[in-house]
Amino acid sequence: MGKRVTLVLGSGAARGLAHIGVIRVLEEEGFKISAITGSSMGALVGGIYAAGKLEKYTRWVRSLTRRDVLKYLDVSFRHASSGILKGDMIVETMRELVGDVSIEELPIPFTAVATDLIAKKEAWLTKGSLFEAIRASISVPGVFTPQRIAGRWMVDGGLLNPVPVTPAIQTMIGATIAVDVAGPRSANPLGKIVTVSYEQPLQIRKKIDEFLENVQDHLGVASSEEDDRPILTEVLLNSFEAMQETLSRYKLAANQPDLLISVPKNVCASHEFFRATELIEAGAWWTRRALETAAI
């Protein structure tokens, strides 16, 4: 039996795909992941791993193209006041890939961290529907509509705890390994990997621009052609990430894991889920580098 560890997976949108590479290397090195806590994308990857379906998910996410990513942006015009995107399409796809399961039925302890909007505090989701918990944990405020759980409205766990080491204490088994996918910038964020140019074809950029203009029109915040200010989703995501980066530094300083694996925040843009293969390999590379000097 390998060394037992509790794994903490941080938030980070598309960067969170690096978590798959982290898990792969830890298993190759003989570690036994005995408990998982995750925020946002970390909750998604961690929950799917705990359900024993990570390989199936990995095959699906590796197949995504730029067009596929755009397709999954299901706009919520009816509830646009609480979030631009519903997130239903991606969650239903996940449900089809993995099947609906209760957190209590998972073979290892799992905690998805969300934020309770009414109580204004963290919510540690340890029971109930796995995908309702994941849906709550990935609900970026203003971008995805909130998720109701037990009568409470939940949004992204990264809002209050981007790298949730504290909740892991309740289920801590062995050493704690935390993964921060918003680490310091690097000149080689992908590690020793040949960087591929992802210049978007003109027709794809046009479709994305039209999509975002349509969203802003419905929200009544459309800008003129002369307006060079960033678009609404860019403002929301970049503001959210700036807050998360500062908060995670304070949280990690107060609750230090036994090992911190840091993936540079410039490894990709938030929406670049179509770069799964590269991001998974980057996660693996930074994990091997961290383990070279680890004392666990």
mmCIF file of C-alpha atoms in Angstrom:
data_model
loop_
_atom_site.group_PDB
_atom_site.id
_atom_site.type_symbol
_atom_site.label_atom_id
_atom_site.label_comp_id
_atom_site.label_asym_id
_atom_site.label_seq_id
_atom_site.Cartn_x
_atom_site.Cartn_y
_atom_site.Cartn_z
ATOM 1 C CA MET A 1 0.000 0.000 0.000
ATOM 2 C CA GLY A 2 1.347 3.443 -0.955
ATOM 3 C CA LYS A 3 1.652 6.409 1.336
ATOM 4 C CA ARG A 4 -1.810 7.759 2.128
ATOM 5 C CA VAL A 5 -2.467 11.431 1.412
ATOM 6 C CA THR A 6 -5.293 13.928 1.544
ATOM 7 C CA LEU A 7 -5.515 15.889 -1.704
ATOM 8 C CA VAL A 8 -6.659 19.526 -1.851
ATOM 9 C CA LEU A 9 -7.517 20.801 -5.338
ATOM 10 C CA GLY A 10 -7.832 24.529 -5.948
ATOM 11 C CA SER A 11 -10.057 26.587 -8.222
ATOM 12 C CA GLY A 12 -8.912 27.946 -11.562
ATOM 13 C CA ALA A 13 -11.320 27.367 -14.484
ATOM 14 C CA ALA A 14 -9.504 25.686 -17.413
ATOM 15 C CA ARG A 15 -6.252 25.677 -15.429
ATOM 16 C CA GLY A 16 -7.950 23.141 -13.177
ATOM 17 C CA LEU A 17 -7.471 20.502 -15.879
ATOM 18 C CA ALA A 18 -3.879 20.378 -14.627
ATOM 19 C CA HIS A 19 -5.299 18.554 -11.586
ATOM 20 C CA ILE A 20 -5.719 15.476 -13.788
ATOM 21 C CA GLY A 21 -1.981 15.410 -14.454
ATOM 22 C CA VAL A 22 -1.269 15.914 -10.756
ATOM 23 C CA ILE A 23 -3.395 12.899 -9.812
ATOM 24 C CA ARG A 24 -1.798 10.767 -12.513
ATOM 25 C CA VAL A 25 1.743 11.431 -11.263
ATOM 26 C CA LEU A 26 0.840 10.953 -7.596
ATOM 27 C CA GLU A 27 -0.563 7.537 -8.409
ATOM 28 C CA GLU A 28 2.478 6.669 -10.537
ATOM 29 C CA GLU A 29 4.712 7.602 -7.604
ATOM 30 C CA GLY A 30 2.835 5.240 -5.307
ATOM 31 C CA PHE A 31 0.708 7.674 -3.306
ATOM 32 C CA LYS A 32 -2.755 6.523 -2.254
ATOM 33 C CA ILE A 33 -5.271 9.361 -2.366
ATOM 34 C CA SER A 34 -7.458 8.672 0.667
ATOM 35 C CA ALA A 35 -9.519 11.899 0.875
ATOM 36 C CA ILE A 36 -10.197 14.865 -1.420
ATOM 37 C CA THR A 37 -11.327 18.438 -0.873
ATOM 38 C CA GLY A 38 -11.889 20.782 -3.807
ATOM 39 C CA SER A 39 -13.074 24.252 -4.763
ATOM 40 C CA SER A 40 -14.640 25.025 -8.140
ATOM 41 C CA MET A 41 -12.745 23.160 -10.881
ATOM 42 C CA GLY A 42 -10.908 21.325 -8.120
ATOM 43 C CA ALA A 43 -14.257 20.045 -6.850
ATOM 44 C CA LEU A 44 -15.211 18.896 -10.332
ATOM 45 C CA VAL A 45 -11.990 16.962 -11.002
ATOM 46 C CA GLY A 46 -11.790 15.701 -7.420
ATOM 47 C CA GLY A 47 -15.407 14.553 -7.342
ATOM 48 C CA ILE A 48 -15.104 12.694 -10.627
ATOM 49 C CA TYR A 49 -11.908 11.033 -9.417
ATOM 50 C CA ALA A 50 -13.584 10.006 -6.160
ATOM 51 C CA ALA A 51 -16.389 8.457 -8.229
ATOM 52 C CA GLY A 52 -13.828 6.378 -10.117
ATOM 53 C CA LYS A 53 -14.610 7.968 -13.495
ATOM 54 C CA LEU A 54 -11.624 10.239 -14.103
ATOM 55 C CA GLU A 55 -10.365 8.267 -17.129
ATOM 56 C CA LYS A 56 -13.766 8.544 -18.790
ATOM 57 C CA TYR A 57 -13.887 12.283 -18.093
ATOM 58 C CA THR A 58 -10.332 12.735 -19.348
ATOM 59 C CA ARG A 59 -11.146 11.107 -22.688
ATOM 60 C CA TRP A 60 -14.122 13.431 -23.074
ATOM 61 C CA VAL A 61 -12.332 16.640 -22.135
ATOM 62 C CA ARG A 62 -9.371 15.817 -24.411
ATOM 63 C CA SER A 63 -11.827 15.637 -27.312
ATOM 64 C CA LEU A 64 -13.180 19.164 -26.817
ATOM 65 C CA THR A 65 -12.606 21.702 -29.588
ATOM 66 C CA ARG A 66 -12.962 25.469 -29.525
ATOM 67 C CA ARG A 67 -16.433 25.079 -31.045
ATOM 68 C CA ASP A 68 -17.432 22.625 -28.326
ATOM 69 C CA VAL A 69 -16.413 25.071 -25.596
ATOM 70 C CA LEU A 70 -18.579 27.759 -27.176
ATOM 71 C CA LYS A 71 -21.488 25.317 -27.439
ATOM 72 C CA TYR A 72 -21.436 24.683 -23.692
ATOM 73 C CA LEU A 73 -21.913 28.387 -22.936
ATOM 74 C CA ASP A 74 -25.676 28.142 -22.365
ATOM 75 C CA VAL A 75 -26.941 31.668 -21.816
ATOM 76 C CA SER A 76 -29.455 32.363 -19.035
ATOM 77 C CA PHE A 77 -31.496 35.291 -20.361
ATOM 78 C CA ARG A 78 -34.409 34.466 -18.042
ATOM 79 C CA HIS A 79 -32.228 34.676 -14.936
ATOM 80 C CA ALA A 80 -29.529 36.984 -16.339
ATOM 81 C CA SER A 81 -29.754 39.177 -13.260
ATOM 82 C CA SER A 82 -28.107 36.406 -11.209
ATOM 83 C CA GLY A 83 -25.771 34.881 -13.789
ATOM 84 C CA ILE A 84 -25.011 35.025 -17.505
ATOM 85 C CA LEU A 85 -24.670 31.240 -17.925
ATOM 86 C CA LYS A 86 -26.860 28.461 -16.549
ATOM 87 C CA GLY A 87 -24.185 25.770 -16.594
ATOM 88 C CA ASP A 88 -26.870 23.141 -17.195
ATOM 89 C CA MET A 89 -25.371 21.774 -20.407
ATOM 90 C CA ILE A 90 -21.983 21.042 -18.862
ATOM 91 C CA VAL A 91 -23.513 19.520 -15.715
ATOM 92 C CA GLU A 92 -25.878 17.320 -17.730
ATOM 93 C CA THR A 93 -22.933 16.161 -19.832
ATOM 94 C CA MET A 94 -21.053 15.335 -16.644
ATOM 95 C CA ARG A 95 -24.093 13.476 -15.342
ATOM 96 C CA GLU A 96 -24.165 11.389 -18.521
ATOM 97 C CA LEU A 97 -20.447 10.683 -18.306
ATOM 98 C CA VAL A 98 -20.391 9.673 -14.661
ATOM 99 C CA GLY A 99 -23.996 9.030 -13.646
ATOM 100 C CA ASP A 100 -25.715 10.633 -10.664
ATOM 101 C CA VAL A 101 -24.268 9.507 -7.360
ATOM 102 C CA SER A 102 -24.438 10.620 -3.731
ATOM 103 C CA ILE A 103 -21.299 11.884 -2.024
ATOM 104 C CA GLU A 104 -21.937 9.407 0.794
ATOM 105 C CA GLU A 105 -21.633 6.545 -1.710
ATOM 106 C CA LEU A 106 -18.138 7.530 -2.870
ATOM 107 C CA PRO A 107 -15.359 5.110 -1.890
ATOM 108 C CA ILE A 108 -13.243 7.901 -0.367
ATOM 109 C CA PRO A 109 -14.230 10.977 1.692
ATOM 110 C CA PHE A 110 -14.968 13.979 -0.537
ATOM 111 C CA THR A 111 -15.759 17.602 0.270
ATOM 112 C CA ALA A 112 -16.860 20.195 -2.285
ATOM 113 C CA VAL A 113 -16.439 23.752 -1.048
ATOM 114 C CA ALA A 114 -19.058 26.323 -2.048
ATOM 115 C CA THR A 115 -20.080 29.745 -0.755
ATOM 116 C CA ASP A 116 -23.425 30.274 0.975
ATOM 117 C CA LEU A 117 -24.724 33.592 -0.369
ATOM 118 C CA ILE A 118 -27.178 34.224 2.463
ATOM 119 C CA ALA A 119 -24.968 33.197 5.392
ATOM 120 C CA LYS A 120 -21.926 34.765 3.668
ATOM 121 C CA LYS A 121 -19.655 31.896 4.641
ATOM 122 C CA GLU A 122 -18.099 28.719 3.292
ATOM 123 C CA ALA A 123 -20.277 25.654 2.848
ATOM 124 C CA TRP A 124 -18.544 22.270 3.095
ATOM 125 C CA LEU A 125 -20.672 19.875 1.070
ATOM 126 C CA THR A 126 -20.097 16.302 2.248
ATOM 127 C CA LYS A 127 -23.428 14.641 1.466
ATOM 128 C CA GLY A 128 -26.193 14.683 -1.101
ATOM 129 C CA SER A 129 -25.939 14.758 -4.889
ATOM 130 C CA LEU A 130 -22.351 14.851 -6.117
ATOM 131 C CA PHE A 131 -23.232 16.912 -9.138
ATOM 132 C CA GLU A 132 -25.363 19.403 -7.277
ATOM 133 C CA ALA A 133 -22.341 19.939 -5.040
ATOM 134 C CA ILE A 134 -20.054 20.335 -8.060
ATOM 135 C CA ARG A 135 -22.554 22.651 -9.779
ATOM 136 C CA ALA A 136 -22.612 24.841 -6.665
ATOM 137 C CA SER A 137 -18.840 24.870 -6.332
ATOM 138 C CA ILE A 138 -18.247 25.962 -9.963
ATOM 139 C CA SER A 139 -20.854 28.754 -9.962
ATOM 140 C CA VAL A 140 -18.673 31.814 -10.548
ATOM 141 C CA PRO A 141 -20.709 34.811 -9.280
ATOM 142 C CA GLY A 142 -22.238 36.816 -12.108
ATOM 143 C CA VAL A 143 -21.186 34.251 -14.706
ATOM 144 C CA PHE A 144 -23.018 31.048 -13.687
ATOM 145 C CA THR A 145 -26.407 31.159 -12.020
ATOM 146 C CA PRO A 146 -26.342 30.065 -8.340
ATOM 147 C CA GLN A 147 -27.263 26.519 -7.266
ATOM 148 C CA ARG A 148 -29.865 25.887 -4.564
ATOM 149 C CA ILE A 149 -28.930 23.203 -2.029
ATOM 150 C CA ALA A 150 -31.087 22.489 1.024
ATOM 151 C CA GLY A 151 -32.871 25.799 0.522
ATOM 152 C CA ARG A 152 -29.644 27.804 0.377
ATOM 153 C CA TRP A 153 -28.216 29.577 -2.671
ATOM 154 C CA MET A 154 -24.635 28.523 -3.362
ATOM 155 C CA VAL A 155 -21.909 29.988 -5.570
ATOM 156 C CA ASP A 156 -18.271 29.238 -6.333
ATOM 157 C CA GLY A 157 -16.213 27.939 -3.419
ATOM 158 C CA GLY A 158 -13.189 29.858 -4.660
ATOM 159 C CA LEU A 159 -14.919 33.073 -3.644
ATOM 160 C CA LEU A 160 -13.899 32.458 -0.015
ATOM 161 C CA ASN A 161 -11.445 29.554 -0.180
ATOM 162 C CA PRO A 162 -9.625 29.030 -3.512
ATOM 163 C CA VAL A 163 -7.299 26.297 -2.163
ATOM 164 C CA PRO A 164 -9.387 24.727 0.634
ATOM 165 C CA VAL A 165 -6.853 23.263 3.042
ATOM 166 C CA THR A 166 -8.959 24.063 6.131
ATOM 167 C CA PRO A 167 -11.935 21.819 5.236
ATOM 168 C CA ALA A 168 -9.501 18.984 4.543
ATOM 169 C CA ILE A 169 -8.575 18.892 8.220
ATOM 170 C CA GLN A 170 -11.885 17.207 9.085
ATOM 171 C CA THR A 171 -11.107 14.230 6.833
ATOM 172 C CA MET A 172 -7.310 14.457 6.850
ATOM 173 C CA ILE A 173 -5.650 11.106 6.270
ATOM 174 C CA GLY A 174 -1.854 11.074 6.093
ATOM 175 C CA ALA A 175 0.057 14.000 4.607
ATOM 176 C CA THR A 176 -1.780 16.877 2.939
ATOM 177 C CA ILE A 177 -0.932 17.749 -0.661
ATOM 178 C CA ALA A 178 -2.480 20.969 -1.988
ATOM 179 C CA VAL A 179 -2.572 22.084 -5.622
ATOM 180 C CA ASP A 180 -2.707 25.781 -6.493
ATOM 181 C CA VAL A 181 -3.288 26.373 -10.210
ATOM 182 C CA ALA A 182 -2.926 30.139 -9.817
ATOM 183 C CA GLY A 183 0.747 30.102 -8.891
ATOM 184 C CA PRO A 184 3.386 32.687 -9.821
ATOM 185 C CA ARG A 185 3.847 33.375 -13.515
ATOM 186 C CA SER A 186 6.555 31.449 -15.319
ATOM 187 C CA ALA A 187 8.449 31.986 -18.568
ATOM 188 C CA ASN A 188 7.681 28.313 -19.272
ATOM 189 C CA PRO A 189 4.265 27.727 -17.679
ATOM 190 C CA LEU A 190 3.742 24.428 -19.496
ATOM 191 C CA GLY A 191 7.046 23.069 -18.217
ATOM 192 C CA LYS A 192 9.277 21.275 -20.718
ATOM 193 C CA ILE A 193 6.566 21.135 -23.327
ATOM 194 C CA VAL A 194 6.570 22.592 -26.816
ATOM 195 C CA THR A 195 4.085 25.436 -26.731
ATOM 196 C CA VAL A 196 1.469 25.284 -29.471
ATOM 197 C CA SER A 197 0.014 28.505 -30.871
ATOM 198 C CA TYR A 198 -3.730 28.738 -30.318
ATOM 199 C CA GLU A 199 -4.511 31.608 -32.639
ATOM 200 C CA GLN A 200 -8.268 31.438 -33.065
ATOM 201 C CA PRO A 201 -9.533 31.253 -36.678
ATOM 202 C CA LEU A 202 -11.335 34.397 -37.805
ATOM 203 C CA GLN A 203 -14.741 32.692 -37.996
ATOM 204 C CA ILE A 204 -14.430 31.367 -34.427
ATOM 205 C CA ARG A 205 -13.435 34.766 -33.049
ATOM 206 C CA LYS A 206 -16.386 36.294 -34.879
ATOM 207 C CA LYS A 207 -18.818 33.777 -33.345
ATOM 208 C CA ILE A 208 -17.442 34.433 -29.855
ATOM 209 C CA ASP A 209 -17.718 38.201 -30.367
ATOM 210 C CA GLU A 210 -21.312 37.855 -31.609
ATOM 211 C CA PHE A 211 -22.184 35.622 -28.660
ATOM 212 C CA LEU A 212 -20.810 38.078 -26.095
ATOM 213 C CA GLU A 213 -22.456 41.052 -27.820
ATOM 214 C CA ASN A 214 -25.785 39.210 -27.700
ATOM 215 C CA VAL A 215 -25.344 38.565 -23.972
ATOM 216 C CA GLN A 216 -24.523 42.209 -23.262
ATOM 217 C CA ASP A 217 -27.468 43.403 -25.376
ATOM 218 C CA HIS A 218 -29.869 41.321 -23.280
ATOM 219 C CA LEU A 219 -28.278 42.605 -20.101
ATOM 220 C CA GLY A 220 -28.537 46.192 -21.297
ATOM 221 C CA VAL A 221 -24.785 46.766 -21.028
ATOM 222 C CA ALA A 222 -23.780 46.750 -24.697
ATOM 223 C CA SER A 223 -20.800 48.943 -25.570
ATOM 224 C CA SER A 224 -20.174 51.014 -28.646
ATOM 225 C CA GLU A 225 -17.591 50.161 -31.296
ATOM 226 C CA GLU A 226 -15.393 53.008 -30.030
ATOM 227 C CA ASP A 227 -15.470 51.683 -26.477
ATOM 228 C CA ASP A 228 -12.207 49.855 -25.758
ATOM 229 C CA ARG A 229 -13.157 48.765 -22.258
ATOM 230 C CA PRO A 230 -13.019 45.006 -21.522
ATOM 231 C CA ILE A 231 -16.234 43.057 -22.051
ATOM 232 C CA LEU A 232 -18.470 42.069 -19.132
ATOM 233 C CA THR A 233 -17.376 38.437 -18.800
ATOM 234 C CA GLU A 234 -13.727 39.469 -18.958
ATOM 235 C CA VAL A 235 -14.266 41.997 -16.167
ATOM 236 C CA LEU A 236 -16.082 39.445 -14.000
ATOM 237 C CA LEU A 237 -13.599 36.608 -14.463
ATOM 238 C CA ASN A 238 -10.460 38.724 -14.162
ATOM 239 C CA SER A 239 -11.779 40.495 -11.059
ATOM 240 C CA PHE A 240 -12.724 37.170 -9.497
ATOM 241 C CA GLU A 241 -9.307 35.673 -10.232
ATOM 242 C CA ALA A 242 -7.465 38.708 -8.847
ATOM 243 C CA MET A 243 -9.368 38.361 -5.585
ATOM 244 C CA GLN A 244 -8.763 34.606 -5.468
ATOM 245 C CA GLU A 245 -5.007 34.945 -5.953
ATOM 246 C CA THR A 246 -4.697 37.329 -3.002
ATOM 247 C CA LEU A 247 -7.021 35.286 -0.802
ATOM 248 C CA SER A 248 -5.235 32.003 -1.520
ATOM 249 C CA ARG A 249 -1.887 33.474 -0.440
ATOM 250 C CA TYR A 250 -3.328 34.437 2.952
ATOM 251 C CA LYS A 251 -5.166 31.133 3.371
ATOM 252 C CA LEU A 252 -2.111 29.029 2.487
ATOM 253 C CA ALA A 253 0.103 31.055 4.805
ATOM 254 C CA ALA A 254 -2.299 30.366 7.675
ATOM 255 C CA ASN A 255 -2.892 26.693 6.822
ATOM 256 C CA GLN A 256 0.193 25.254 5.215
ATOM 257 C CA PRO A 257 -0.077 21.817 3.582
ATOM 258 C CA ASP A 258 2.724 19.281 3.810
ATOM 259 C CA LEU A 259 3.352 19.805 0.100
ATOM 260 C CA LEU A 260 2.168 22.597 -2.189
ATOM 261 C CA ILE A 261 2.178 21.924 -5.930
ATOM 262 C CA SER A 262 2.013 25.235 -7.782
ATOM 263 C CA VAL A 263 1.005 25.538 -11.445
ATOM 264 C CA PRO A 264 1.667 28.984 -13.014
ATOM 265 C CA LYS A 265 -1.438 31.090 -13.517
ATOM 266 C CA ASN A 266 -0.327 31.966 -17.052
ATOM 267 C CA VAL A 267 -0.494 28.323 -18.159
ATOM 268 C CA CYS A 268 -3.688 29.170 -20.094
ATOM 269 C CA ALA A 269 -6.692 31.488 -20.249
ATOM 270 C CA SER A 270 -9.799 30.748 -18.184
ATOM 271 C CA HIS A 271 -11.864 29.482 -21.126
ATOM 272 C CA GLU A 272 -9.238 27.312 -22.859
ATOM 273 C CA PHE A 273 -10.707 23.932 -21.992
ATOM 274 C CA PHE A 274 -9.858 22.807 -25.529
ATOM 275 C CA ARG A 275 -6.198 22.655 -24.444
ATOM 276 C CA ALA A 276 -6.802 19.726 -22.089
ATOM 277 C CA THR A 277 -3.935 17.547 -23.309
ATOM 278 C CA GLU A 278 -1.354 20.302 -22.773
ATOM 279 C CA LEU A 279 -2.788 21.309 -19.414
ATOM 280 C CA ILE A 280 -2.840 17.748 -18.098
ATOM 281 C CA GLU A 281 0.796 17.305 -19.111
ATOM 282 C CA ALA A 282 1.679 20.628 -17.479
ATOM 283 C CA GLY A 283 0.083 19.482 -14.223
ATOM 284 C CA ALA A 284 2.137 16.294 -14.395
ATOM 285 C CA TRP A 285 5.362 18.213 -15.058
ATOM 286 C CA TRP A 286 4.931 20.633 -12.140
ATOM 287 C CA THR A 287 4.013 17.744 -9.838
ATOM 288 C CA ARG A 288 7.185 15.837 -10.669
ATOM 289 C CA ARG A 289 9.173 19.007 -10.049
ATOM 290 C CA ALA A 290 7.527 19.536 -6.651
ATOM 291 C CA LEU A 291 8.118 15.918 -5.618
ATOM 292 C CA GLU A 292 11.848 16.162 -6.397
ATOM 293 C CA THR A 293 12.371 18.260 -3.253
ATOM 294 C CA ALA A 294 9.417 17.034 -1.196
ATOM 295 C CA ALA A 295 9.941 15.605 2.261
ATOM 296 C CA ILE A 296 6.790 13.499 2.453
#
